[in-house]
Coordinates of C-alpha atoms and ligand atoms in Angstrom, one line a residue:
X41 CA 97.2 123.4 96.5
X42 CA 95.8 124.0 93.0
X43 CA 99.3 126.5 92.2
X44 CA 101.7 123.2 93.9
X45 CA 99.4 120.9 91.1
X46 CA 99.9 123.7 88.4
X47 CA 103.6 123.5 89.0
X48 CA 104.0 119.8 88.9
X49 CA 102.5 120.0 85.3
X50 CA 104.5 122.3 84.1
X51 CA 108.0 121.2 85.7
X52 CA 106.9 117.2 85.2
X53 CA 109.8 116.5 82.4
X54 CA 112.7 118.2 84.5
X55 CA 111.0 115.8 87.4
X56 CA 111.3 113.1 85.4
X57 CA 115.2 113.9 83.7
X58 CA 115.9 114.0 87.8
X59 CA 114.5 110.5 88.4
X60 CA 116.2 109.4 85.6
X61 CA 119.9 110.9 87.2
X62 CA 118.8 109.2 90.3
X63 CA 118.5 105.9 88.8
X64 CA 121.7 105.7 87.5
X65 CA 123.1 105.3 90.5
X66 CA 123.3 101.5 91.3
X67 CA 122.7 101.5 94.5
X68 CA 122.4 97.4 95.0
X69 CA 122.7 97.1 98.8
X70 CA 123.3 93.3 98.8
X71 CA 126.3 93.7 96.7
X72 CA 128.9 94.9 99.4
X73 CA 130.7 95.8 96.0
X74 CA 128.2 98.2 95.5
X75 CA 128.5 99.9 99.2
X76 CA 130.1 103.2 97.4
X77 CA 127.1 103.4 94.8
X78 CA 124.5 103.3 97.7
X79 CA 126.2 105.7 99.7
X80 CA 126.3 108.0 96.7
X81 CA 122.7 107.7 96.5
X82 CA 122.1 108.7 99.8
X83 CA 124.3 111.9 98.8
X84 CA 122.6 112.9 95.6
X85 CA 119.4 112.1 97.4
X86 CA 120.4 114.6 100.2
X87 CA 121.8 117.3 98.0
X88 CA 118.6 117.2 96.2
X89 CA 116.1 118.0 98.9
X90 CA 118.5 120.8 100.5
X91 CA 118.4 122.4 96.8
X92 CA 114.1 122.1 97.0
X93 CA 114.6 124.1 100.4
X94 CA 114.0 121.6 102.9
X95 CA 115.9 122.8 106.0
X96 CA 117.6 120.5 107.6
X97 CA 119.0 117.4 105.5
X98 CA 121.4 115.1 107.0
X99 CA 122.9 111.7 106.4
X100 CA 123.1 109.8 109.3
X101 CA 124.9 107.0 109.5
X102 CA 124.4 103.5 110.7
X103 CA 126.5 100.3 110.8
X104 CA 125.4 99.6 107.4
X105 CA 124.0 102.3 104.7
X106 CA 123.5 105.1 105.7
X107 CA 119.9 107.0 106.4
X108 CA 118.7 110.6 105.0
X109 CA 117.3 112.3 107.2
X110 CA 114.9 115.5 106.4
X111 CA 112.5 117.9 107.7
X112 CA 111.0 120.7 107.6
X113 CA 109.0 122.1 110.3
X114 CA 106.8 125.0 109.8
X115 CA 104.7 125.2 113.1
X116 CA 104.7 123.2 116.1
X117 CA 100.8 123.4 116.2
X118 CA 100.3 122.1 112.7
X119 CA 100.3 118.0 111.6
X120 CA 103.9 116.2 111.3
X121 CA 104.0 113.3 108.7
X122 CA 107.2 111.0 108.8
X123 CA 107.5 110.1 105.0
X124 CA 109.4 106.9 104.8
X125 CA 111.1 105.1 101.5
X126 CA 114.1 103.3 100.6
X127 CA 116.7 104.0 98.1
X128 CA 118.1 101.1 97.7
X129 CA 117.5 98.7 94.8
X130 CA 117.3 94.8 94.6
X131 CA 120.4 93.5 92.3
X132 CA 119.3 93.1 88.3
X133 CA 120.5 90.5 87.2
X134 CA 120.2 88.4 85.4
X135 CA 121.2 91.2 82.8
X136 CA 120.9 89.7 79.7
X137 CA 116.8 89.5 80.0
X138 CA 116.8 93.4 80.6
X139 CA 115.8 95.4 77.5
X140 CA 118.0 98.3 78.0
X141 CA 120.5 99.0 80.5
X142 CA 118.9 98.2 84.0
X143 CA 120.7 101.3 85.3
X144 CA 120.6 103.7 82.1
X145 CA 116.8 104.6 82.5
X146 CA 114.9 104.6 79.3
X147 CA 111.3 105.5 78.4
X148 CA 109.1 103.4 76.0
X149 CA 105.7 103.6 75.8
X150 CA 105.4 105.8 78.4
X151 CA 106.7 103.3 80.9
X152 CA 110.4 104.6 82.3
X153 CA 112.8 101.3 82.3
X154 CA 115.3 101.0 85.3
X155 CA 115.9 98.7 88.2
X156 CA 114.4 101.1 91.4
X157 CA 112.0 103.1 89.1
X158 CA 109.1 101.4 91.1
X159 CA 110.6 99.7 94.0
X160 CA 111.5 102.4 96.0
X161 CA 113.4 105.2 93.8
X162 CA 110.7 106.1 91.6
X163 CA 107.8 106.2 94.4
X164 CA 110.1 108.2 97.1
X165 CA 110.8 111.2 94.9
X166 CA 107.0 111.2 94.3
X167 CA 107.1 112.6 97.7
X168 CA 110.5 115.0 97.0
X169 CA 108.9 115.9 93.7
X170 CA 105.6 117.1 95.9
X171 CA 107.7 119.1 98.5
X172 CA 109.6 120.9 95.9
X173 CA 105.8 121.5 94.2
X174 CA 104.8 122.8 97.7
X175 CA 107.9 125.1 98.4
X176 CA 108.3 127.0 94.9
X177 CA 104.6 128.1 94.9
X178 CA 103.6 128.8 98.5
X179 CA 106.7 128.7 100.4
X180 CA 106.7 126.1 102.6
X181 CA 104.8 122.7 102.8
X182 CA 101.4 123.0 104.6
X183 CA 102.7 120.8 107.0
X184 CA 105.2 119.9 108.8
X185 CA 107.5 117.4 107.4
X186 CA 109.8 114.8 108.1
X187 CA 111.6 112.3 105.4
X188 CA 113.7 109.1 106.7
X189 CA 115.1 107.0 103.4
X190 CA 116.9 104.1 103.8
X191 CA 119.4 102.1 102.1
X192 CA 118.9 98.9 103.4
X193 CA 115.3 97.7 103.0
X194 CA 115.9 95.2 100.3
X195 CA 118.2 93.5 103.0
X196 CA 115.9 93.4 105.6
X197 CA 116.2 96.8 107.2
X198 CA 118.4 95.6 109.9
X199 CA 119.6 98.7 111.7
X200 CA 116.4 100.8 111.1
X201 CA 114.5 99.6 114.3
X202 CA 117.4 100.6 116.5
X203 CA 117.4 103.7 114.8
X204 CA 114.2 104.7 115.3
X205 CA 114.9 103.5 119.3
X206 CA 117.6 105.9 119.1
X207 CA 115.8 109.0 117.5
X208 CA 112.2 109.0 118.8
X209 CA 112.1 112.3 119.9
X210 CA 113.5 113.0 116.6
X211 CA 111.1 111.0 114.5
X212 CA 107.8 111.8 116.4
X213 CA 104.9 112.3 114.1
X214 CA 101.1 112.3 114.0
X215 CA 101.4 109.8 111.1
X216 CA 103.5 107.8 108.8
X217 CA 103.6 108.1 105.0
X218 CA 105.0 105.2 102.7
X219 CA 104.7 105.0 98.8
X220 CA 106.3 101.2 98.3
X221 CA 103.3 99.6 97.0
X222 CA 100.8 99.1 94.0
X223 CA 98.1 100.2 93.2
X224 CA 95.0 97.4 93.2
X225 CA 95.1 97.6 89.1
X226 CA 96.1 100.0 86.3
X227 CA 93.4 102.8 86.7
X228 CA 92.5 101.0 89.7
X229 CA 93.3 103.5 92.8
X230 CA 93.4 102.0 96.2
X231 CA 95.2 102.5 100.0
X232 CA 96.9 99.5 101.3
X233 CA 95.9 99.0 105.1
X234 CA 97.5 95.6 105.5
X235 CA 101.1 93.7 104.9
X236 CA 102.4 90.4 105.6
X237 CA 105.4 89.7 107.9
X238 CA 108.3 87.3 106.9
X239 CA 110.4 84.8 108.4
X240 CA 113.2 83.6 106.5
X241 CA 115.1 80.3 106.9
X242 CA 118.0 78.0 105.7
X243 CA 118.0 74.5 106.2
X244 CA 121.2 72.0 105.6
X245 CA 120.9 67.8 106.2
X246 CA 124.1 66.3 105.9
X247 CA 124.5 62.2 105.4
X248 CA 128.1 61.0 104.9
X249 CA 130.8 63.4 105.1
X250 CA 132.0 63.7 101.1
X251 CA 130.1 62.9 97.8
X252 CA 130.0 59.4 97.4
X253 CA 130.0 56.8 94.3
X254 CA 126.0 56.1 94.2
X255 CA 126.5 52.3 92.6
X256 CA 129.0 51.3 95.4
X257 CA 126.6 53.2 98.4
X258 CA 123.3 53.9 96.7
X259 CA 121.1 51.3 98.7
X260 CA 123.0 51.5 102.1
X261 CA 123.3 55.0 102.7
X262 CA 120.5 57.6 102.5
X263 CA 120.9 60.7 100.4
X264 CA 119.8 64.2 101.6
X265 CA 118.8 65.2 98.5
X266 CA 115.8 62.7 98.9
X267 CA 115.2 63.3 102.3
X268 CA 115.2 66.7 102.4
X269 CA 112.5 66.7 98.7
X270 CA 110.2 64.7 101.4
X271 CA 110.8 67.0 104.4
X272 CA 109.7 69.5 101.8
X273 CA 107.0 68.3 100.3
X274 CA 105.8 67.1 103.6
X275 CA 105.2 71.2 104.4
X276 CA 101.7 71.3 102.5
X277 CA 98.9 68.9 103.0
X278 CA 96.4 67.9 100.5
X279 CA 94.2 71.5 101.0
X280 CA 97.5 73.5 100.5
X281 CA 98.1 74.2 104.3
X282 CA 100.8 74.2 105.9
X283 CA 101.5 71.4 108.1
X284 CA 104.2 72.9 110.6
X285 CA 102.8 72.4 114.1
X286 CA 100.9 75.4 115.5
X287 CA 101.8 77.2 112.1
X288 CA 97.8 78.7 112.2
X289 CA 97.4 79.6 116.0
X290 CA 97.8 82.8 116.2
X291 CA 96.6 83.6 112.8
X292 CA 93.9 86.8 113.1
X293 CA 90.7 85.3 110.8
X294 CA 89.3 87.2 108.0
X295 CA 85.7 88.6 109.7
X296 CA 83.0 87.7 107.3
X297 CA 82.8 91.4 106.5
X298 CA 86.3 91.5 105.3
X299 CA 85.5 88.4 103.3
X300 CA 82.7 89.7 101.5
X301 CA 84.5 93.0 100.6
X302 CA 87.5 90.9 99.0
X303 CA 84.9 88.9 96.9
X304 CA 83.1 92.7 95.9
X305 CA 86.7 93.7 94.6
X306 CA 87.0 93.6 91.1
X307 CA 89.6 91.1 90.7
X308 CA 89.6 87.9 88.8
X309 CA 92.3 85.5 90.4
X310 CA 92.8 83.1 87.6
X311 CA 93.6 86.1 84.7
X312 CA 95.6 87.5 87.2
X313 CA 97.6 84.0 87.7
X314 CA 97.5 83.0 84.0
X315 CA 99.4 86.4 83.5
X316 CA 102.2 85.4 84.7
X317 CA 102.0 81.7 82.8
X318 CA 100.6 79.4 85.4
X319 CA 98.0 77.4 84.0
X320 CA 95.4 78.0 87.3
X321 CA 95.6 78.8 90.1
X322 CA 96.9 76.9 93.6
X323 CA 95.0 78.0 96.7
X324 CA 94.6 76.5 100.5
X325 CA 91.4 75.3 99.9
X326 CA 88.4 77.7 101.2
X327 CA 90.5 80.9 100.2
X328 CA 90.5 82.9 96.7
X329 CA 93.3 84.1 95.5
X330 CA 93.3 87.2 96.5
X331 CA 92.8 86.0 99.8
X332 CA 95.4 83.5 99.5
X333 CA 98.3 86.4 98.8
X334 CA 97.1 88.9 101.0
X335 CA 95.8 87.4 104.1
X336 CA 96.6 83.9 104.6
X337 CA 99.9 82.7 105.8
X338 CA 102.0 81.1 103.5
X339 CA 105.2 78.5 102.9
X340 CA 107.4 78.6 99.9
X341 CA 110.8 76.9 99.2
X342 CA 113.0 79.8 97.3
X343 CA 115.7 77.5 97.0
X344 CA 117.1 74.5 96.7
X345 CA 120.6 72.9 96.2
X346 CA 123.0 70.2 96.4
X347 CA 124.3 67.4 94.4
X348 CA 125.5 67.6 91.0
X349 CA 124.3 70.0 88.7
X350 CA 126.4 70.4 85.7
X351 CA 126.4 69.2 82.5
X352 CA 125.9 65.3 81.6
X353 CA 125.3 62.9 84.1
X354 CA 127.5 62.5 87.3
X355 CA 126.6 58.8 89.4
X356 CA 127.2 60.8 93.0
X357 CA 125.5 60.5 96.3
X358 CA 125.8 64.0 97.6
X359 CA 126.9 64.5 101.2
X360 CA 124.4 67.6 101.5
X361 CA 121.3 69.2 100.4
X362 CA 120.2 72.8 101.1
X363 CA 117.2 74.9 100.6
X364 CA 115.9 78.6 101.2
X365 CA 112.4 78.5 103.2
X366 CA 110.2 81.4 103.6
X367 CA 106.7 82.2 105.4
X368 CA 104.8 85.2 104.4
X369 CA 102.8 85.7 107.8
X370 CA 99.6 87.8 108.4
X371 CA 99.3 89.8 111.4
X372 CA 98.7 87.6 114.9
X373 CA 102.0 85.5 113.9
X374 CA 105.2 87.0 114.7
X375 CA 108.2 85.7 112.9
X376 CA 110.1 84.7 116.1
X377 CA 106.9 82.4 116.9
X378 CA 107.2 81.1 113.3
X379 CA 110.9 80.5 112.9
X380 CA 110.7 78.8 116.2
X381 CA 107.9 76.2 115.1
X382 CA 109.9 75.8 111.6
X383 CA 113.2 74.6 113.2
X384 CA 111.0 72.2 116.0
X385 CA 109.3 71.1 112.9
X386 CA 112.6 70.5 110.8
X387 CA 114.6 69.3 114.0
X388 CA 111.4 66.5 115.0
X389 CA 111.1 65.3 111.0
X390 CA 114.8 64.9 110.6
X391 CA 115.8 61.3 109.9
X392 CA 118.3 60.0 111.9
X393 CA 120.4 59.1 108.7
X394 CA 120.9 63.0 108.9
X395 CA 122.5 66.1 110.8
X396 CA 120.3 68.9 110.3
X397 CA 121.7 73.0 110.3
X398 CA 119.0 75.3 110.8
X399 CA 119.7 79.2 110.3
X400 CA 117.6 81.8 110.8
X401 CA 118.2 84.7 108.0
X402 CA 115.6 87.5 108.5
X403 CA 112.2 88.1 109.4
X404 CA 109.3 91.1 110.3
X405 CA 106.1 92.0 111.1
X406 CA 102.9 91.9 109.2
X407 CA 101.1 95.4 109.6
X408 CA 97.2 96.2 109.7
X409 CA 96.4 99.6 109.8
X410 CA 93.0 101.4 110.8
X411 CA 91.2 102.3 107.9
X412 CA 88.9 105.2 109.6
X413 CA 91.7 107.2 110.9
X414 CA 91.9 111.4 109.3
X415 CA 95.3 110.2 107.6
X416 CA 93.8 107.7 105.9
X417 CA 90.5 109.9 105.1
X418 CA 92.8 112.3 103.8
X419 CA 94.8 110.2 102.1
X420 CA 91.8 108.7 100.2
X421 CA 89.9 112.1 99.5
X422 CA 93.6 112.9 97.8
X423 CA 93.6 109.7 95.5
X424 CA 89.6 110.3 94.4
X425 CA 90.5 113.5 93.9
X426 CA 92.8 112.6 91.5
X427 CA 91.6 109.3 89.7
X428 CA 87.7 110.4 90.1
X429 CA 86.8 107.1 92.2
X430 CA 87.3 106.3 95.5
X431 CA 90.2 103.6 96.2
X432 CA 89.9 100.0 97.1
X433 CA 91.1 99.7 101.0
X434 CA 93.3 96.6 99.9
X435 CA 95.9 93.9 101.8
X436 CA 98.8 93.7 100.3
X437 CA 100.8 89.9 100.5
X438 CA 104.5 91.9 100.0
X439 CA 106.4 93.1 103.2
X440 CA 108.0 96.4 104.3
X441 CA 108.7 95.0 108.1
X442 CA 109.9 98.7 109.2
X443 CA 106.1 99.7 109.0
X444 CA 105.3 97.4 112.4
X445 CA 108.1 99.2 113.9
X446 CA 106.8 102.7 113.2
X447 CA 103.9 101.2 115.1
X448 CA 105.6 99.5 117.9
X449 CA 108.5 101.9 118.6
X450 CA 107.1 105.3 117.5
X451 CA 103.4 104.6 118.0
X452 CA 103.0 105.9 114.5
X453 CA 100.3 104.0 112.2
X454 CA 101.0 104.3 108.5
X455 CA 99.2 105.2 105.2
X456 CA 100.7 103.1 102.6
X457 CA 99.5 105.1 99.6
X458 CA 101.2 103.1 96.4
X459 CA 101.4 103.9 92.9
X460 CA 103.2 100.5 91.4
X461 CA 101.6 97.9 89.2
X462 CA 101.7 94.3 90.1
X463 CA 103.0 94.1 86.2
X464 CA 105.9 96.8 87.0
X465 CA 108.2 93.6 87.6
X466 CA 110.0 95.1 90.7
X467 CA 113.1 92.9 91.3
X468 CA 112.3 90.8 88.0
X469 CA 114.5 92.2 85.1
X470 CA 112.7 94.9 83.2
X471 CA 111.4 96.7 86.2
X472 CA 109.2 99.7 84.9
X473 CA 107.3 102.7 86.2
X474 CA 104.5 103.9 84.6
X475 CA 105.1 108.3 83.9
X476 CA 101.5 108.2 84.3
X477 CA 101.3 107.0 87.9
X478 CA 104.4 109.1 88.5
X479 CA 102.8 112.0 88.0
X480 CA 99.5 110.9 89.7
X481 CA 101.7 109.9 93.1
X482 CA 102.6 113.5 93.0
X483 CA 99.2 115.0 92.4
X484 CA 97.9 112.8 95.3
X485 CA 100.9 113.5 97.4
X486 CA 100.4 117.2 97.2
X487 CA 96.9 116.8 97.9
X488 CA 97.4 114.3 100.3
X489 CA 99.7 117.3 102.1
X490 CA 97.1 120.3 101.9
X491 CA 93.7 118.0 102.6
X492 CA 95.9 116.5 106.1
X493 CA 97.2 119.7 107.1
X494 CA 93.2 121.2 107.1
X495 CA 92.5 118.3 109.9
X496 CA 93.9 120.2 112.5
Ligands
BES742 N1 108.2 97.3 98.1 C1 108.4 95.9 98.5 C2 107.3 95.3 99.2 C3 106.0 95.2 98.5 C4 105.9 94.8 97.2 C5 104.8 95.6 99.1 C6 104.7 94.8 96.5 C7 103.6 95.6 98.5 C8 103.6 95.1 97.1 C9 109.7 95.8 99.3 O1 110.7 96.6 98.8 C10 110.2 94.4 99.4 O2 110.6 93.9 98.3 N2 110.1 93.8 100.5 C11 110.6 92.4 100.7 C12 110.9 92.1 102.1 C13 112.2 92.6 102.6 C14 112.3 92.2 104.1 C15 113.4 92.0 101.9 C16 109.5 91.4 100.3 O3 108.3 91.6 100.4 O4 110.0 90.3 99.9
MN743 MN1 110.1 98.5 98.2
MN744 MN1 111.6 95.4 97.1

């Protein structure tokens, strides 16, 4: 272990020049224009680890972007980890706020600037860079090995589950490894044991047929921008909870122990909220912050449109009014359960001035993971090892859905061991990732490997 940490220091600018090549590559999976630059990704990606001397590396493909596949096994009575990340990036725009080139890395300040340099790119080679440490001082990992990366997690990772239904055998593994989230604060080490689900909606009313002249029908017919503001603002009560029928029953309470260990954490909720220029902050009432983003269940409008919207001032009575609805859900909830309970919610408050299209766009599982398991031990005697304290057991409020799946379909928990910063701005322009935590991913990573490997 100490020679795979020696290495890392010395080799950490090539590591680094290699990230940066990575990067370039705009691998945007939303933009179908893109599909080339993803699938390049995956290439480079692959050629990469079959350089480092992992042994079998192979693009698999799906109906979408394809997957890289690797692994490495180096005895079938030692520990397997299944190391999961995505290489696929959210798109950057809007471009003009970016400091430099979203997709021509930079470093300042000892931050390196690129879109994917936290959110996944950056955090996945962490677990390359490790390997490589691994095979060029002892020969082989301690462990054996297996990598899955995706392209398509920033869309919702939609042919991953029936992936891993196809390739169980393939994919077995004592445990689950996943760097694709922060750490609790700069400095701050911690293990994430929870995530929220999602379920994603888009709603449509639709009055009269075509845009009318508001002075000749404003008074006799009802506009759906209005009614849909009031179906919207009807969502939230006066504490801040959601008021979609059934929306809590199946919600898993915090135990008192869990509360009191959020309140011990050293995190102030109204810095944290005034960083990003709200003036306070907006809970459900009862729940801090903290609570409030990592363990409650949540409604937020993404979007909204319809009307006129251009310059000056146009006297119209639009014929419809959209919006983009999303629930961040803690585990207990499922999002079928919750998209269910939106569209009876949206289908009993529509007026009947209105015809009302509801579509469901995505959705996935919350995750809790056990936080006494020898993966996790492990994984937490790697990161104190490294930042000399011992790390937070957090919740985190973001969502990688795949990680219920490893659960569900390969019976696989996961040890989400992150190294981003909520301040990293991943798909925000500016996105950044910290050479600092870089390296200490790695260092843990390594350590993570050799401490893991000992428990058998
Ligand atoms: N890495 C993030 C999730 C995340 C962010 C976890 C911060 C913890 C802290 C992931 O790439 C992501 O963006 N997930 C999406 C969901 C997905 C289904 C589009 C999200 O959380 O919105
Ligand atoms: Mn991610
Ligand atoms: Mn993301």
């Amino acid at each position: 272990m100490d020679k795979a940490l020696a290495y890392t220091e010395a080799h950490f600018d090539r590591f680094v020049d290699e990230l940066k090549d990575f990067l370039r590559i705009p691998s945007v999976s939303t933009d179908s224009k893109r599909a080339g630059d993803v699938r390049k990704a995956a290439e480079w990606l692959a050629v990469h680890m079959r350089a480092l001397g992992v042994e079998k590396v192979d693009i698999m493909e799906t109906a979408g972007h394809p997957i890289v596949y690797g692994e490495h096994l180096v005895d079938p009575a030692a520990s397997t980890i299944l190391v999961y990340g995505h290489y696929d990036v959210q798109p950057p725009e809007p471009l003009e706020l970016w400091t430099s080139d979203p997709f021509d890395p930079q470093v300042r300040d000892g931050n390196l600037y690129a879109r994917g340099s936290c959110d996944d790119k950056g955090q996945l080679f962490m677990h390359v860079k490790a390997a490589e440490a691994w095979f060029q001082t002892e020969g082989r990992p301690p462990l054996n090995v297996k990598y899955i990366f995706e392209g398509e997690e920033e869309i919702g990772s939609k042919h991953l589950p029936g992936f891993l239904r196809e390739h169980k055998e393939l994919l077995a593994a004592d445990v689950a490894v996943v760097s694709d989230t922060a750490l609790f604060g700069s400095g701050v080490p911690s293990i994430t044991y929870g995530l929220r689900g999602l379920a994603y909606v888009e709603v449509t009313l639709q009055g009269p047929a075509i845009d009318l002249h508001s002075g000749v029908y404003g008074g006799a017919v009802h506009n759906p921008i209005n009614a849909l503001a009031r179906m919207i603002s009807d969502l939230h009560d006066e504490n801040h909870r959601v008021t979609i029928e059934g929306f809590y029953d199946n919600v898993i309470p915090l135990t008192p122990e869990e509360r009191e260990t959020f309140a011990s954490l050293p995190f102030d909720g109204e810095s944290w909220v005034r960083e990003v220029g709200a003036s306070k902050s907006k809970t459900e009432t009862g729940y801090s912050p903290l609570e409030g983003t990592t363990a409650r269940p949540t409604l937020d409008c993404n979007g909204i449109w319809g009307g006129f919207t251009g310059e000056g001032a146009k006297t119209v009575l639009p014929a419809k009014a959209s919006a983009k609805i999303s629930c961040r859900l803690v585990p207990g909830q499922t999002p079928e359960e919750i998209t269910a309970k939106l569209e009876a919610h949206f289908r009993k408050h529509t007026p009947d001035t209105m015809k009302l299209t509801f579509t469901d766009l995505h959705g996935g599982h919350g995750a809790l993971t056990p936080t006494d398991s020898p993966a996790m031990q492990a994984a937490s005697d790697a990161m104190e090892a490294v930042y000399h304290q011992k790390p937070y057991m957090v919740r985190s409020g973001g969502s990688i859905p795949i990680v219920a799946d490893f659960k569900r379909i390969l019976g696989q928990d996961t040890v989400l061991m992150g190294f981003g910063l909520d301040s990293d701005a991943i798909h925000s322009p500016n996105e950044k990732f910290g050479l600092d935590r870089f390296r200490a991913g790695i260092d843990s990573v390594i350590r993570f490997m050799g401490l893991y490997a000992r428990t058998r």
